[in-house]
mmCIF file of C-alpha atoms and ligand atoms in Angstrom:
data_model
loop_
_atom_site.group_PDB
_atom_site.id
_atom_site.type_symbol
_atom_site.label_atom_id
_atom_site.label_comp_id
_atom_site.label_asym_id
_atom_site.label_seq_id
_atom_site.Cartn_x
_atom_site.Cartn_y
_atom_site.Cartn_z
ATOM 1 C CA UNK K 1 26.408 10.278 -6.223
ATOM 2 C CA UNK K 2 27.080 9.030 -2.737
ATOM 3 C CA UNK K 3 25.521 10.229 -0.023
ATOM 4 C CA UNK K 4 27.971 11.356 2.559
ATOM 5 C CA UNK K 5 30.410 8.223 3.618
ATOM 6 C CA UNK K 6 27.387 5.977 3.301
ATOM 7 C CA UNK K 7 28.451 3.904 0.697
ATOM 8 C CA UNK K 8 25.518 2.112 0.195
ATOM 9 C CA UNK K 9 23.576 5.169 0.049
ATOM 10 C CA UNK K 10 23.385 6.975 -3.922
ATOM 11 C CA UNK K 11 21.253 9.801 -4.224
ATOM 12 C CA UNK K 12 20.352 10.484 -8.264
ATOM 13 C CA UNK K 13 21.930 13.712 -10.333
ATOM 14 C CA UNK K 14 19.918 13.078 -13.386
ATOM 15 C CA UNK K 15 18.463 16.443 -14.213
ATOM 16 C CA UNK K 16 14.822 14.717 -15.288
ATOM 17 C CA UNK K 17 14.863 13.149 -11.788
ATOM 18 C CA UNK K 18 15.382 16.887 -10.588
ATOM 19 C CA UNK K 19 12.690 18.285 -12.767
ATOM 20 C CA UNK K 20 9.755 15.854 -11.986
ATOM 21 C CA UNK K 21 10.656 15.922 -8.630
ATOM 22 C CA UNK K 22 10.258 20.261 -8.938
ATOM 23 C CA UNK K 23 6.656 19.268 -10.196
ATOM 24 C CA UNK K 24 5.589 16.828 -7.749
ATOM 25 C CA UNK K 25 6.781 19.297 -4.883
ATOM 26 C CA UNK K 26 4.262 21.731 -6.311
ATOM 27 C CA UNK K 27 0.922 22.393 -4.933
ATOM 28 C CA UNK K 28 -0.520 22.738 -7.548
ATOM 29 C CA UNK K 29 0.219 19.622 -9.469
ATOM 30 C CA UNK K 30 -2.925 17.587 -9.289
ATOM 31 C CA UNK K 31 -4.051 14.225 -8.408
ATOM 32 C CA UNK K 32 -3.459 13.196 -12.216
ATOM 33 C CA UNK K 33 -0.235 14.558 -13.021
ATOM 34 C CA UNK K 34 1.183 13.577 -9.361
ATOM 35 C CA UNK K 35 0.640 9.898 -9.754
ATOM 36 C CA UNK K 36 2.276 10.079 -13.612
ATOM 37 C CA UNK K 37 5.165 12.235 -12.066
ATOM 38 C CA UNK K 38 5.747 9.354 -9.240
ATOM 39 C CA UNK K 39 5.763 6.560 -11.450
ATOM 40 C CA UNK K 40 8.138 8.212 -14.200
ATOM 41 C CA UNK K 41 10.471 8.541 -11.371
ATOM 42 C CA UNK K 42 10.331 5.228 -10.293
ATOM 43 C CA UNK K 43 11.465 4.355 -13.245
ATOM 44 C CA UNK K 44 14.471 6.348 -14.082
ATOM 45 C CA UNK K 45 15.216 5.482 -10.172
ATOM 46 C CA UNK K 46 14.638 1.394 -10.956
ATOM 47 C CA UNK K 47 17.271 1.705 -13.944
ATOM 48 C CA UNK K 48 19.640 2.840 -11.517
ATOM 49 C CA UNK K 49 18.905 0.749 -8.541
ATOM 50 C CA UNK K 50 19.339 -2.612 -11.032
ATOM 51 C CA UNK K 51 22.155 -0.768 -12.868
ATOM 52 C CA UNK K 52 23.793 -3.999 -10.943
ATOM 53 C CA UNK K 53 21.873 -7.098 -12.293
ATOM 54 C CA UNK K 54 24.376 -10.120 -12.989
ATOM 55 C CA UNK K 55 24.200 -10.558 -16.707
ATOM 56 C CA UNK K 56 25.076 -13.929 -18.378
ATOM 57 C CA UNK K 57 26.033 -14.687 -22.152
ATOM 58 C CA UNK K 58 23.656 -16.812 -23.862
ATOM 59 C CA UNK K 59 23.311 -18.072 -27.764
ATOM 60 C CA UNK K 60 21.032 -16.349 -29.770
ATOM 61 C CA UNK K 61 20.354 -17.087 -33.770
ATOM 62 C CA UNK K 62 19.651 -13.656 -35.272
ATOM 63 C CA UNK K 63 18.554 -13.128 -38.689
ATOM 64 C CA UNK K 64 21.944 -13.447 -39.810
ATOM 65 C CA UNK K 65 24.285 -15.893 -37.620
ATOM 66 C CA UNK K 66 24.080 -17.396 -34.016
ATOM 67 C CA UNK K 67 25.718 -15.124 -31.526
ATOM 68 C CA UNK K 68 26.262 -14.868 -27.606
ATOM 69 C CA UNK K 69 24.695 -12.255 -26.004
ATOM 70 C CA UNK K 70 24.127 -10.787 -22.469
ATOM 71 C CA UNK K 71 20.385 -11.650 -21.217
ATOM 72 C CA UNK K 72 20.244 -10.586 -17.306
ATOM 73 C CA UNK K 73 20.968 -13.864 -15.078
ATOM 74 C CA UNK K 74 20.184 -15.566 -12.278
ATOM 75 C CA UNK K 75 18.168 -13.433 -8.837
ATOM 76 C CA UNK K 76 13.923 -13.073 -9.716
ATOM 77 C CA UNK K 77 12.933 -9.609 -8.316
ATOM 78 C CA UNK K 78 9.943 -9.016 -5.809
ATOM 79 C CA UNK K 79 8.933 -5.183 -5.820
ATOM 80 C CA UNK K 80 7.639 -4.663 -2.166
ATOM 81 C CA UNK K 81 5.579 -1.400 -2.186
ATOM 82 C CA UNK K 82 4.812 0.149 1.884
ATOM 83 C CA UNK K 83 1.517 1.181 1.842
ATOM 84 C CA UNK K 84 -0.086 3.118 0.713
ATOM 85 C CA UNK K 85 2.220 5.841 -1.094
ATOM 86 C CA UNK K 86 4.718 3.038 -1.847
ATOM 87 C CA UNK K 87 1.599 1.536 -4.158
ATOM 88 C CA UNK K 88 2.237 4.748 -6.672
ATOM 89 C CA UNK K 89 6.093 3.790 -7.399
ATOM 90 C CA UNK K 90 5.066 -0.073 -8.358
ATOM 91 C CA UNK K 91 4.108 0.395 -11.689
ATOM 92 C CA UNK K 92 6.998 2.669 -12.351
ATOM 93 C CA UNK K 93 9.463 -0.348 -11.360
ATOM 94 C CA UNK K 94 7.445 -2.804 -13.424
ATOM 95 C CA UNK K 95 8.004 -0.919 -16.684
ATOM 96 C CA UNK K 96 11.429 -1.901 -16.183
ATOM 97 C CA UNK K 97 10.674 -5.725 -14.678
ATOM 98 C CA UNK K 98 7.463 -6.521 -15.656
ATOM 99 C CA UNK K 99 7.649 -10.154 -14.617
ATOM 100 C CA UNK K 100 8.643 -9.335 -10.740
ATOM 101 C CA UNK K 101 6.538 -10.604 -8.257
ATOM 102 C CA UNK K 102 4.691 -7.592 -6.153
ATOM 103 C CA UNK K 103 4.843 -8.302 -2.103
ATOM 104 C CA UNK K 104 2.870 -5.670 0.555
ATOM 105 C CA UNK K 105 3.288 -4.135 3.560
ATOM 106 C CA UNK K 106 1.177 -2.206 5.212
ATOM 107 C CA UNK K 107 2.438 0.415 8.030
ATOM 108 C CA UNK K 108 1.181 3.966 8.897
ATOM 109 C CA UNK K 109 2.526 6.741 11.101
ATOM 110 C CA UNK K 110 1.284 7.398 14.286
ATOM 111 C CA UNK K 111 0.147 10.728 14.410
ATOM 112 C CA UNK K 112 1.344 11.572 17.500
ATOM 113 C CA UNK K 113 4.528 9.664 17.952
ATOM 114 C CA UNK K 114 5.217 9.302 14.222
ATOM 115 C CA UNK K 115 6.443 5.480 15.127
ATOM 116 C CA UNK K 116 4.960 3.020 12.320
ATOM 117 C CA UNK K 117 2.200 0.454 12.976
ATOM 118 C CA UNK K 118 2.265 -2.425 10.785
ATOM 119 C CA UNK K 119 -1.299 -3.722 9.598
ATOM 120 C CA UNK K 120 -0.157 -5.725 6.665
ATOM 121 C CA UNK K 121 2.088 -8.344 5.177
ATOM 122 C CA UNK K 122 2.132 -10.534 2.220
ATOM 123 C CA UNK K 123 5.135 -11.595 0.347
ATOM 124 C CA UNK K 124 6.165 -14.072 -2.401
ATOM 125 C CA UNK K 125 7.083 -17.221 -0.953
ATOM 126 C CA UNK K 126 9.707 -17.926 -0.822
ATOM 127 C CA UNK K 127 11.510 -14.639 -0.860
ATOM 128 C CA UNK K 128 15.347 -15.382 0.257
ATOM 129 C CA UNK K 129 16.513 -16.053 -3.696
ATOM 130 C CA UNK K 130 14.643 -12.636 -4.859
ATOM 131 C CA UNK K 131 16.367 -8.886 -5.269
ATOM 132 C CA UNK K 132 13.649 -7.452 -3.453
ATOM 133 C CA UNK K 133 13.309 -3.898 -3.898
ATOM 134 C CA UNK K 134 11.200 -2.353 -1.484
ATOM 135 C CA UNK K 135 9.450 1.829 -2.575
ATOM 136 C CA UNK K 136 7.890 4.306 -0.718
ATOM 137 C CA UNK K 137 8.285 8.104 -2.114
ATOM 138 C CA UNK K 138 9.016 9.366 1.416
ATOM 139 C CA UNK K 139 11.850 8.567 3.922
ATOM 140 C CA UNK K 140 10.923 10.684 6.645
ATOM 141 C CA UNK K 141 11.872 9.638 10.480
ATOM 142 C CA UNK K 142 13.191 6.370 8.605
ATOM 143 C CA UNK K 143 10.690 4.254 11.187
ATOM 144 C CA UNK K 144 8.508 3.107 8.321
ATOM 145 C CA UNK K 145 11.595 1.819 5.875
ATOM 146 C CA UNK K 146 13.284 0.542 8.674
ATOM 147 C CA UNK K 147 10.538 -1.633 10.028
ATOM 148 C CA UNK K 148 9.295 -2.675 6.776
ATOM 149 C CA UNK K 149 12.879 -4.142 6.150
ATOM 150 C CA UNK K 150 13.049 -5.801 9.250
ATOM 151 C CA UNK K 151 9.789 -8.129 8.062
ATOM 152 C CA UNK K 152 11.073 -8.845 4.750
ATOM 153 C CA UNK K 153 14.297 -9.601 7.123
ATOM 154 C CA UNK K 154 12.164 -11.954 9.448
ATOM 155 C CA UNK K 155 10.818 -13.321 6.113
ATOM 156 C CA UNK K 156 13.787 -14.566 4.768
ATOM 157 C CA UNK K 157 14.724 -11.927 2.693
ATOM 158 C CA UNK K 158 18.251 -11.202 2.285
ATOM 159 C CA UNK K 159 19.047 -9.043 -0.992
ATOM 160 C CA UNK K 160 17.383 -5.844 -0.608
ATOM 161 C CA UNK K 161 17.386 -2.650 -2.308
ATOM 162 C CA UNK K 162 14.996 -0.033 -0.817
ATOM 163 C CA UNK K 163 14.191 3.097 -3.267
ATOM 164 C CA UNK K 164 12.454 6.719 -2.218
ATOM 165 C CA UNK K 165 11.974 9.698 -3.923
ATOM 166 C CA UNK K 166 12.592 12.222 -1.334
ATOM 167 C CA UNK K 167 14.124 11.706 2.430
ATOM 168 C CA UNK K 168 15.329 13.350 4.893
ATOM 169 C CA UNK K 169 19.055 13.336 6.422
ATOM 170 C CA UNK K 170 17.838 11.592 9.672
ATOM 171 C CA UNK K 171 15.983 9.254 7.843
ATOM 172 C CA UNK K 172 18.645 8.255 5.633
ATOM 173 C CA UNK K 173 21.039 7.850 8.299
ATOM 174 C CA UNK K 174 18.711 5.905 10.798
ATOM 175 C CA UNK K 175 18.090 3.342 7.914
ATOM 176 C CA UNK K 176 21.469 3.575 6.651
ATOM 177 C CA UNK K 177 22.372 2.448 10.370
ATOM 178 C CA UNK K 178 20.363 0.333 11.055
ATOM 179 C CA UNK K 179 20.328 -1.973 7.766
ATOM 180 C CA UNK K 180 23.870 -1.487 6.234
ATOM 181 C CA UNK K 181 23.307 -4.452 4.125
ATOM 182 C CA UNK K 182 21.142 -2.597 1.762
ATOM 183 C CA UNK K 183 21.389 -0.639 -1.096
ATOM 184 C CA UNK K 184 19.513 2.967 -0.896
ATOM 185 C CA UNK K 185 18.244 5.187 -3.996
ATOM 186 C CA UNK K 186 17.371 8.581 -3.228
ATOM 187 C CA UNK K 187 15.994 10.935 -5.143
ATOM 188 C CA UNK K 188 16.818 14.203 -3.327
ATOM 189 C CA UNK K 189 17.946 14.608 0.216
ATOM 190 C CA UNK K 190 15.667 17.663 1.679
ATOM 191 C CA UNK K 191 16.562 19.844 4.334
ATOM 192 C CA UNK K 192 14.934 18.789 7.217
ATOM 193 C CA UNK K 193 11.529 17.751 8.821
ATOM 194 C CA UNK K 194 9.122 20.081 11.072
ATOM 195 C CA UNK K 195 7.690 19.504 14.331
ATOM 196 C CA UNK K 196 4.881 16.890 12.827
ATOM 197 C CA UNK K 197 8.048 14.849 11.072
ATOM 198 C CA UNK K 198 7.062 15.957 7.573
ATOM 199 C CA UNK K 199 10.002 16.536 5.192
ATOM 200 C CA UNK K 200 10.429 20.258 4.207
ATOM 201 C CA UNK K 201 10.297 21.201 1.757
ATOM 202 C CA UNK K 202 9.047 17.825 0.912
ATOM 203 C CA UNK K 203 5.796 17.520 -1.107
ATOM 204 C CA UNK K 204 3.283 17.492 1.551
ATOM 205 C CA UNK K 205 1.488 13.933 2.318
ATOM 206 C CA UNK K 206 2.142 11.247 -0.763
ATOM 207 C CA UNK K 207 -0.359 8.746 0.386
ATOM 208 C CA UNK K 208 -2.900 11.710 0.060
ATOM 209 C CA UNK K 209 -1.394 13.667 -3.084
ATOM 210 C CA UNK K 210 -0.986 10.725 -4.779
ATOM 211 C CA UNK K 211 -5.079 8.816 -4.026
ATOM 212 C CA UNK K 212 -6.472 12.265 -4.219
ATOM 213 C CA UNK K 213 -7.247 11.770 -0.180
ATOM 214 C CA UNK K 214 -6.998 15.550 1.054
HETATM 215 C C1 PRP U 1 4.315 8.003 4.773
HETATM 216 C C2 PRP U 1 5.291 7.564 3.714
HETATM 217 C C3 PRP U 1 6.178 6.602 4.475
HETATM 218 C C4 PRP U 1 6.212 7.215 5.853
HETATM 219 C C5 PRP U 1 7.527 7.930 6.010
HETATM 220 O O1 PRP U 1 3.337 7.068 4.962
HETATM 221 O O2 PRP U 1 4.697 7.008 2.580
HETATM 222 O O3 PRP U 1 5.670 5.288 4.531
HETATM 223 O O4 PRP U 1 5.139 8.164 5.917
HETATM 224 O O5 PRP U 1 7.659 8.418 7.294
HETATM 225 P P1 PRP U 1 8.745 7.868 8.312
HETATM 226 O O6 PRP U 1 10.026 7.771 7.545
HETATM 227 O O7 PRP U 1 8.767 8.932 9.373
HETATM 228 O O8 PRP U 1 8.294 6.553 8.857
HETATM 229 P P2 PRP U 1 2.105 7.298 5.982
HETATM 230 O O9 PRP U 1 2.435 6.699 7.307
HETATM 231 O O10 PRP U 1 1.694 8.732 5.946
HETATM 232 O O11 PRP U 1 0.993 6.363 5.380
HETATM 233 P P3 PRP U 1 0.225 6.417 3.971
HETATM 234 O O12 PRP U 1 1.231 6.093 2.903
HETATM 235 O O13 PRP U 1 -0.800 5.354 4.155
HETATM 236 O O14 PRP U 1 -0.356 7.793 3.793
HETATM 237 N N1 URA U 2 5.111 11.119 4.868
HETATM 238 C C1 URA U 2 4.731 11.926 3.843
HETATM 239 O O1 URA U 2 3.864 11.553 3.045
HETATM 240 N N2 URA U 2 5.314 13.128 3.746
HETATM 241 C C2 URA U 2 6.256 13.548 4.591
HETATM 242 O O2 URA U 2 6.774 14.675 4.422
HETATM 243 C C3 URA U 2 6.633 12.711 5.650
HETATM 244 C C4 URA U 2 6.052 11.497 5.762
#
Protein backbone atom coordinates (compact mmCIF):
# COMPACT_ATOMS: atom_id res chain seq x y z
CA UNK A 1 0.00 0.00 0.00
CA UNK A 2 1.19 3.54 -0.48
CA UNK A 3 2.67 5.32 1.94
CA UNK A 4 0.94 8.58 2.48
CA UNK A 5 0.92 10.73 -1.02
CA UNK A 6 4.39 9.39 -1.68
CA UNK A 7 3.78 7.57 -4.60
CA UNK A 8 6.89 6.05 -4.96
CA UNK A 9 6.84 4.94 -1.51
CA UNK A 10 4.83 1.12 -0.89
CA UNK A 11 5.00 -0.20 2.40
CA UNK A 12 4.11 -4.30 2.35
CA UNK A 13 0.55 -5.77 3.89
CA UNK A 14 1.53 -9.33 3.46
CA UNK A 15 0.72 -10.89 6.78
CA UNK A 16 4.18 -13.21 6.65
CA UNK A 17 6.04 -9.89 6.18
CA UNK A 18 4.10 -8.83 9.46
CA UNK A 19 4.86 -11.99 11.30
CA UNK A 20 8.69 -12.28 10.73
CA UNK A 21 8.99 -8.86 11.25
CA UNK A 22 6.99 -9.59 15.07
CA UNK A 23 9.99 -12.11 15.50
CA UNK A 24 12.86 -10.14 14.51
CA UNK A 25 11.54 -7.20 16.83
CA UNK A 26 11.87 -9.68 19.67
CA UNK A 27 14.64 -9.79 22.08
CA UNK A 28 14.80 -12.78 22.35
CA UNK A 29 15.20 -14.04 18.86
CA UNK A 30 18.81 -14.99 18.56
CA UNK A 31 21.70 -14.42 16.41
CA UNK A 32 20.56 -17.59 14.28
CA UNK A 33 17.03 -17.13 13.81
CA UNK A 34 17.54 -13.15 13.27
CA UNK A 35 19.73 -13.49 10.26
CA UNK A 36 17.12 -16.37 8.70
CA UNK A 37 14.19 -13.95 9.65
CA UNK A 38 16.08 -10.94 7.65
CA UNK A 39 16.80 -12.77 4.68
CA UNK A 40 13.20 -14.45 4.33
CA UNK A 41 12.04 -10.95 4.30
CA UNK A 42 14.18 -9.80 1.80
CA UNK A 43 12.80 -11.99 -0.22
CA UNK A 44 9.11 -11.69 -0.06
CA UNK A 45 10.18 -7.76 -0.13
CA UNK A 46 12.48 -8.44 -3.58
CA UNK A 47 9.28 -10.14 -5.26
CA UNK A 48 7.56 -7.05 -4.72
CA UNK A 49 10.15 -4.48 -5.42
CA UNK A 50 10.74 -6.37 -9.13
CA UNK A 51 6.97 -7.04 -9.28
CA UNK A 52 7.90 -4.42 -12.29
CA UNK A 53 10.60 -6.21 -14.43
CA UNK A 54 9.92 -5.65 -18.32
CA UNK A 55 9.12 -9.09 -19.57
CA UNK A 56 9.62 -10.05 -23.28
CA UNK A 57 8.06 -13.07 -25.33
CA UNK A 58 10.51 -15.44 -26.53
CA UNK A 59 10.21 -19.06 -28.46
CA UNK A 60 10.53 -21.92 -26.48
CA UNK A 61 10.20 -25.80 -27.83
CA UNK A 62 8.54 -27.68 -24.96
CA UNK A 63 8.08 -31.28 -24.90
CA UNK A 64 5.18 -30.93 -26.97
CA UNK A 65 5.24 -27.83 -29.55
CA UNK A 66 7.29 -24.52 -29.82
CA UNK A 67 5.60 -21.74 -27.97
CA UNK A 68 6.26 -17.95 -26.98
CA UNK A 69 6.68 -17.28 -23.63
CA UNK A 70 7.50 -14.37 -21.22
CA UNK A 71 11.33 -14.67 -19.96
CA UNK A 72 12.12 -11.22 -17.99
CA UNK A 73 13.91 -8.67 -20.55
CA UNK A 74 16.28 -6.31 -20.94
CA UNK A 75 17.88 -4.11 -17.33
CA UNK A 76 20.83 -6.63 -15.35
CA UNK A 77 20.29 -5.98 -11.58
CA UNK A 78 23.17 -4.92 -9.10
CA UNK A 79 22.02 -5.58 -5.36
CA UNK A 80 23.93 -2.79 -3.40
CA UNK A 81 23.91 -3.85 0.31
CA UNK A 82 25.01 -0.54 3.03
CA UNK A 83 27.10 -1.96 5.37
CA UNK A 84 27.05 -3.76 7.46
CA UNK A 85 23.25 -4.67 8.30
CA UNK A 86 22.44 -4.18 4.59
CA UNK A 87 24.98 -7.43 4.10
CA UNK A 88 22.05 -9.69 5.92
CA UNK A 89 19.22 -8.75 3.19
CA UNK A 90 21.71 -9.79 0.09
CA UNK A 91 21.20 -13.25 0.07
CA UNK A 92 17.52 -12.85 0.56
CA UNK A 93 17.39 -10.76 -2.87
CA UNK A 94 19.62 -13.29 -4.61
CA UNK A 95 17.19 -16.17 -4.08
CA UNK A 96 15.10 -14.28 -6.32
CA UNK A 97 18.13 -12.95 -8.87
CA UNK A 98 20.80 -15.08 -8.38
CA UNK A 99 22.83 -13.81 -11.31
CA UNK A 100 22.83 -9.92 -10.05
CA UNK A 101 25.94 -8.41 -9.57
CA UNK A 102 26.54 -7.42 -5.62
CA UNK A 103 28.05 -3.61 -5.26
CA UNK A 104 29.11 -2.14 -1.44
CA UNK A 105 28.94 0.67 0.46
CA UNK A 106 30.16 1.21 3.48
CA UNK A 107 28.69 4.12 5.89
CA UNK A 108 28.16 4.18 9.72
CA UNK A 109 26.36 6.55 12.06
CA UNK A 110 28.01 8.92 14.00
CA UNK A 111 27.26 8.36 17.39
CA UNK A 112 26.84 11.61 18.37
CA UNK A 113 25.40 13.42 15.44
CA UNK A 114 23.87 10.30 13.86
CA UNK A 115 25.12 11.87 10.27
CA UNK A 116 26.69 8.88 8.10
CA UNK A 117 30.41 8.55 7.30
CA UNK A 118 31.14 6.76 4.24
CA UNK A 119 34.29 4.34 4.41
CA UNK A 120 33.48 2.24 1.43
CA UNK A 121 32.55 1.95 -2.20
CA UNK A 122 32.71 -0.59 -4.85
CA UNK A 123 30.26 -1.04 -7.58
CA UNK A 124 29.84 -2.97 -10.87
CA UNK A 125 31.16 -1.07 -13.61
CA UNK A 126 29.46 0.14 -15.35
CA UNK A 127 26.33 0.61 -13.35
CA UNK A 128 23.98 3.21 -15.41
CA UNK A 129 22.15 0.10 -17.52
CA UNK A 130 21.54 -1.93 -14.05
CA UNK A 131 18.12 -1.87 -11.71
CA UNK A 132 20.13 -1.39 -8.80
CA UNK A 133 18.45 -2.16 -5.72
CA UNK A 134 20.11 -0.90 -2.83
CA UNK A 135 19.04 -2.87 1.25
CA UNK A 136 19.60 -1.96 4.55
CA UNK A 137 16.91 -3.33 7.27
CA UNK A 138 16.79 0.11 8.93
CA UNK A 139 15.71 3.58 7.63
CA UNK A 140 16.22 5.56 10.56
CA UNK A 141 17.20 9.52 10.22
CA UNK A 142 17.22 8.54 6.35
CA UNK A 143 21.11 10.05 6.31
CA UNK A 144 22.55 6.63 5.57
CA UNK A 145 19.97 5.71 2.46
CA UNK A 146 20.14 9.03 1.33
CA UNK A 147 23.87 9.32 1.03
CA UNK A 148 24.38 5.91 -0.14
CA UNK A 149 22.07 6.87 -3.16
CA UNK A 150 23.75 9.88 -3.86
CA UNK A 151 27.17 7.65 -4.71
CA UNK A 152 25.48 5.18 -6.74
CA UNK A 153 24.02 8.69 -8.22
CA UNK A 154 27.66 10.12 -8.69
CA UNK A 155 28.39 6.62 -10.12
CA UNK A 156 26.23 6.66 -12.85
CA UNK A 157 23.48 4.96 -11.54
CA UNK A 158 20.16 5.95 -12.60
CA UNK A 159 17.39 3.12 -11.94
CA UNK A 160 17.21 2.60 -8.36
CA UNK A 161 15.05 0.83 -6.06
CA UNK A 162 16.09 1.07 -2.36
CA UNK A 163 14.38 -1.70 0.05
CA UNK A 164 14.25 -1.67 4.20
CA UNK A 165 12.58 -3.62 6.53
CA UNK A 166 11.61 -1.17 9.08
CA UNK A 167 11.82 2.92 8.92
CA UNK A 168 10.79 5.54 10.43
CA UNK A 169 8.29 8.43 9.15
CA UNK A 170 11.17 11.03 9.03
CA UNK A 171 13.27 8.77 7.38
CA UNK A 172 10.96 7.88 4.77
CA UNK A 173 10.08 11.30 4.04
CA UNK A 174 13.72 12.78 4.05
CA UNK A 175 14.62 10.07 1.39
CA UNK A 176 11.40 10.25 -0.24
CA UNK A 177 12.42 14.08 -0.66
CA UNK A 178 15.32 14.05 -1.40
CA UNK A 179 15.50 11.18 -4.20
CA UNK A 180 11.93 11.16 -5.76
CA UNK A 181 13.24 9.20 -8.59
CA UNK A 182 13.29 6.05 -6.64
CA UNK A 183 11.19 3.41 -5.81
CA UNK A 184 10.92 2.60 -1.83
CA UNK A 185 9.83 -0.89 -0.15
CA UNK A 186 9.04 -0.75 3.34
CA UNK A 187 8.35 -3.21 5.48
CA UNK A 188 6.59 -1.44 8.39
CA UNK A 189 6.58 2.23 9.14
CA UNK A 190 7.31 2.45 13.15
CA UNK A 191 6.31 5.09 15.30
CA UNK A 192 9.05 7.15 15.86
CA UNK A 193 12.81 7.33 16.90
CA UNK A 194 14.26 8.27 20.55
CA UNK A 195 16.72 10.72 21.53
CA UNK A 196 19.83 8.39 20.16
CA UNK A 197 17.79 8.19 16.55
CA UNK A 198 16.92 4.52 17.04
CA UNK A 199 13.52 3.48 15.61
CA UNK A 200 10.97 2.50 18.36
CA UNK A 201 9.83 0.15 18.60
CA UNK A 202 12.29 -0.90 16.05
CA UNK A 203 14.42 -4.03 16.71
CA UNK A 204 17.28 -2.60 18.49
CA UNK A 205 20.77 -2.38 16.44
CA UNK A 206 20.65 -4.76 13.05
CA UNK A 207 24.29 -4.54 12.32
CA UNK A 208 24.71 -6.05 15.91
CA UNK A 209 21.52 -8.45 16.11
CA UNK A 210 22.17 -9.64 12.97
CA UNK A 211 26.66 -10.46 13.35
CA UNK A 212 25.95 -11.42 16.88
CA UNK A 213 28.09 -8.00 17.84
CA UNK A 214 26.35 -7.03 21.29
C1 LIG B 1 22.30 1.39 10.72
C2 LIG B 1 21.41 0.84 9.64
C3 LIG B 1 21.43 1.95 8.61
C4 LIG B 1 21.52 3.19 9.48
C5 LIG B 1 20.15 3.81 9.55
O1 LIG B 1 23.62 1.23 10.41
O2 LIG B 1 21.82 -0.40 9.14
O3 LIG B 1 22.52 1.89 7.73
O4 LIG B 1 21.91 2.75 10.79
O5 LIG B 1 20.20 5.00 10.23
P1 LIG B 1 19.93 6.40 9.54
O6 LIG B 1 18.71 6.22 8.69
O7 LIG B 1 19.70 7.31 10.72
O8 LIG B 1 21.13 6.81 8.75
P2 LIG B 1 24.81 1.66 11.41
O9 LIG B 1 25.26 3.04 11.09
O10 LIG B 1 24.39 1.37 12.82
O11 LIG B 1 25.99 0.73 10.95
P3 LIG B 1 26.13 -0.87 10.98
O12 LIG B 1 25.16 -1.43 9.98
O13 LIG B 1 27.56 -1.04 10.57
O14 LIG B 1 25.84 -1.36 12.38
N1 LIG C 1 20.10 1.59 13.06
C1 LIG C 1 19.67 0.45 13.66
O1 LIG C 1 20.31 -0.61 13.53
N2 LIG C 1 18.56 0.51 14.41
C2 LIG C 1 17.86 1.63 14.57
O2 LIG C 1 16.81 1.61 15.26
C3 LIG C 1 18.31 2.81 13.95
C4 LIG C 1 19.43 2.76 13.20
Amino acid sequence: MQYKDFTNVQVMDHPLIKHKISLLRNVNTGTYEFRQLVEEIATLEGYEALRDLPLKDVEIQTPLEKCMTPMIDGKKLAIVPILRAGLGMVPGVQALAPLAKVGHIGLYRDPETHEPHDYYCKLPDPIDQRLIVVVDPMLATGGSAVDAINSIKAHGGKHIKFMCIIAAPVGIERLAKAHPDIDIYVGNVDRELNENAYILPGLGDAGDRIFGTK
